[in-house]
C-alpha cells in the first residue's frame, strides 16, 4: 500500500494511505524516487518555522527526485518517463519580480512545495510542469534528490561570481557546505579553504576539491576574494566576513535563529565588503545545478548516509537533529 507522511501540527504526524492526485491542466504526476530531509523540515515538525512559511496539516518534502508518470492537459506528453527534479517555489509568473527571473521574491505571496503545498514524502507528487527540470536518462535519482540544496548553493555560487585564480572559502561543511566546495572547485580557484567545527569533515572536503581545512579554533588565513557561508549561525557569518580581503564578496546561505546578533555594519562599510544572501533558488540557479550535475562536476551521492522507508520518518527526523557527525543527508524512499 502506498503511504504518505502528514504532519498534522507541530510534533504530531501520521503515516496515511496515499492516493495519487490526477494532474490538472499544465500539471504532471511524478512517481517519487527519493526525498531528502533538511533542517527546515525539522523546523516544521517542531513548530519553529516562522509564521506564514508553513501551513498545517501538510505532507513534507521539498528535496526530491522522481520519474514523470502522467501529464495533464496542456503539459508536454514528452515528459512521461523522464527523470526529473522540481523547483519548490510556486511563483505567480506575472509580478515584476517573476518577470525579472527572481521567483523566490514573488510579490504574490509565499507558496512552496512541502511547506504550504503538498510535498514529496509520499509515493507520488503532483505539481505544475513548468517547475520541472529534466535530468539525463542515465542520472542517478538517489543523488539527484540532493539537487534542491544544490540549486540553493548554485544560487550562492552565481552571486559569488568566483573567477579562476581567486582565493575562495566555504564556512560550514554540512550538506550545503560540501556542495559549495564542489561548485567553487569547478571555478578553478587558486586556493579553496573549508572551515567547520568538525575536523572529521576534512577528508570529504578535500575529496571534493578543498585545498585546506581549518576549524574555527585554529588560526584562519585571510584575504580571500570570495566566501560562501552555509552553517547558519551568527558566529559562522562573522567568521566568514573575517576571512575576506577588503572589497571581498560574501554570500550568506545559512539561516540563524531569529534575533541572532548580526555582522558589524562598521566593519562591512570600512572594509567595503559586498554581502549577498540566498533564500531558495530561482530557475537560473536550478538550471545551473542541473547542468553541473549532468556534466559530472557535482557528486552529491557521498553526502547520503541514510536511506530509510517513509514509515521511519520519526527516526529520520531524530537523526537529522542528533548532531552526530556521522549523519549526513538522510533520504526517505517511498
Coordinates of N, CA, C and O in Angstrom, one line a residue, residues 1-3 5 31-37 63-65 120-124 140-143 145-146 301 304 306-313 316 329-334:
X1 N 0.8 -1.2 0.0 CA 0.0 0.0 0.0 C 0.9 1.2 0.0 O 1.8 1.3 0.7
X2 N 0.5 2.2 -0.8 CA 1.3 3.5 -0.9 C 0.9 4.3 0.3 O -0.3 4.4 0.7
X3 N 1.9 5.0 0.9 CA 1.6 5.9 2.1 C 2.2 7.2 1.9 O 3.0 7.5 1.0
X5 N 3.5 10.8 4.5 CA 3.8 11.4 5.8 C 3.0 12.7 5.9 O 3.2 13.6 5.1
X31 N 6.3 10.0 -10.0 CA 6.5 8.9 -9.1 C 7.8 9.2 -8.3 O 8.9 9.3 -8.9
X32 N 7.7 9.4 -7.0 CA 8.8 9.9 -6.2 C 9.8 8.7 -6.0 O 9.4 7.6 -5.6
X33 N 11.1 9.0 -6.3 CA 12.1 8.0 -6.0 C 12.7 8.2 -4.7 O 12.9 7.2 -3.9
X34 N 13.1 9.4 -4.3 CA 13.7 9.7 -3.0 C 13.4 11.1 -2.6 O 13.2 12.0 -3.4
X35 N 13.3 11.3 -1.3 CA 13.0 12.7 -0.8 C 14.0 12.9 0.4 O 14.1 12.0 1.3
X36 N 14.7 14.1 0.4 CA 15.6 14.4 1.5 C 14.9 15.1 2.6 O 13.9 15.7 2.5
X37 N 15.6 15.0 3.8 CA 15.1 15.8 5.0 C 16.2 16.8 5.3 O 17.4 16.5 5.4
X63 N 12.8 18.4 -1.1 CA 14.0 17.9 -1.8 C 13.7 16.5 -2.3 O 13.5 15.6 -1.6
X64 N 13.6 16.4 -3.6 CA 13.1 15.1 -4.2 C 13.6 14.9 -5.6 O 14.0 15.8 -6.3
X65 N 13.5 13.6 -6.0 CA 13.7 13.3 -7.4 C 12.7 12.2 -7.8 O 12.1 11.5 -6.9
X120 N 6.8 15.9 -1.1 CA 7.1 14.6 -1.8 C 7.3 13.4 -0.8 O 7.8 12.4 -1.3
X121 N 7.0 13.6 0.4 CA 7.0 12.4 1.3 C 5.8 11.6 1.2 O 4.9 11.4 2.0
X122 N 5.7 11.1 -0.1 CA 4.6 10.3 -0.5 C 5.0 9.5 -1.7 O 6.1 9.7 -2.3
X123 N 4.2 8.6 -2.2 CA 4.5 7.8 -3.3 C 4.6 8.6 -4.6 O 5.4 8.4 -5.5
X124 N 3.7 9.6 -4.7 CA 3.6 10.5 -5.9 C 3.5 11.9 -5.5 O 3.1 12.3 -4.3
X140 N 21.5 9.3 -11.8 CA 21.3 8.6 -10.5 C 20.2 9.3 -9.7 O 20.5 10.4 -9.2
X141 N 19.0 8.8 -9.6 CA 18.0 9.5 -8.9 C 18.2 9.7 -7.4 O 17.7 10.6 -6.8
X142 N 19.0 8.8 -6.8 CA 19.3 8.9 -5.4 C 20.1 10.1 -5.2 O 19.9 11.0 -4.3
X143 N 21.2 10.3 -6.0 CA 22.0 11.5 -6.0 C 21.2 12.7 -6.3 O 21.4 13.8 -5.7
X145 N 18.3 13.5 -5.7 CA 17.4 14.0 -4.6 C 18.0 15.2 -3.9 O 17.4 15.9 -3.2
X146 N 19.3 15.4 -4.0 CA 20.0 16.5 -3.4 C 20.2 17.7 -4.3 O 20.9 18.7 -4.0
X301 N 26.2 12.1 -4.1 CA 25.9 10.8 -3.5 C 26.7 10.5 -2.3 O 26.2 9.9 -1.3
X304 N 25.1 11.2 1.2 CA 24.0 10.5 1.7 C 24.5 9.4 2.7 O 25.3 8.6 2.3
X306 N 22.1 7.9 5.0 CA 21.0 7.0 5.5 C 19.9 7.0 4.4 O 19.5 8.1 3.9
X307 N 19.4 5.8 4.1 CA 18.2 5.7 3.2 C 17.2 4.8 3.9 O 17.4 3.7 4.3
X308 N 16.0 5.5 4.2 CA 15.0 4.9 5.1 C 13.7 4.8 4.4 O 13.4 5.5 3.4
X309 N 12.8 4.0 5.0 CA 11.4 4.0 4.5 C 10.6 5.2 5.0 O 10.9 5.8 6.0
X310 N 9.5 5.5 4.3 CA 8.6 6.6 4.7 C 8.1 6.4 6.2 O 8.0 7.4 6.9
X311 N 7.8 5.1 6.5 CA 7.3 4.9 7.9 C 8.3 5.0 8.9 O 8.0 4.9 10.1
X312 N 9.6 5.3 8.5 CA 10.7 5.5 9.5 C 10.9 7.0 9.7 O 11.9 7.4 10.2
X313 N 9.9 7.8 9.3 CA 10.0 9.3 9.4 C 10.4 9.8 10.8 O 11.3 10.6 10.9
X316 N 14.1 9.3 11.2 CA 14.8 10.1 10.3 C 14.9 11.6 10.8 O 16.0 12.2 10.8
X329 N 23.3 13.4 4.8 CA 21.9 13.6 4.2 C 21.1 12.3 4.5 O 21.6 11.2 4.2
X330 N 19.9 12.5 5.0 CA 19.0 11.4 5.3 C 17.9 11.4 4.2 O 17.3 12.5 4.0
X331 N 17.8 10.3 3.5 CA 16.7 10.2 2.5 C 15.7 9.2 2.9 O 15.9 8.2 3.6
X332 N 14.4 9.5 2.5 CA 13.3 8.6 2.6 C 13.0 8.1 1.2 O 12.9 8.9 0.3
X333 N 12.8 6.8 1.1 CA 12.5 6.1 -0.2 C 11.1 5.6 -0.2 O 10.8 4.6 0.4
X334 N 10.2 6.3 -0.9 CA 8.8 5.8 -0.9 C 8.7 4.4 -1.6 O 7.8 3.6 -1.2

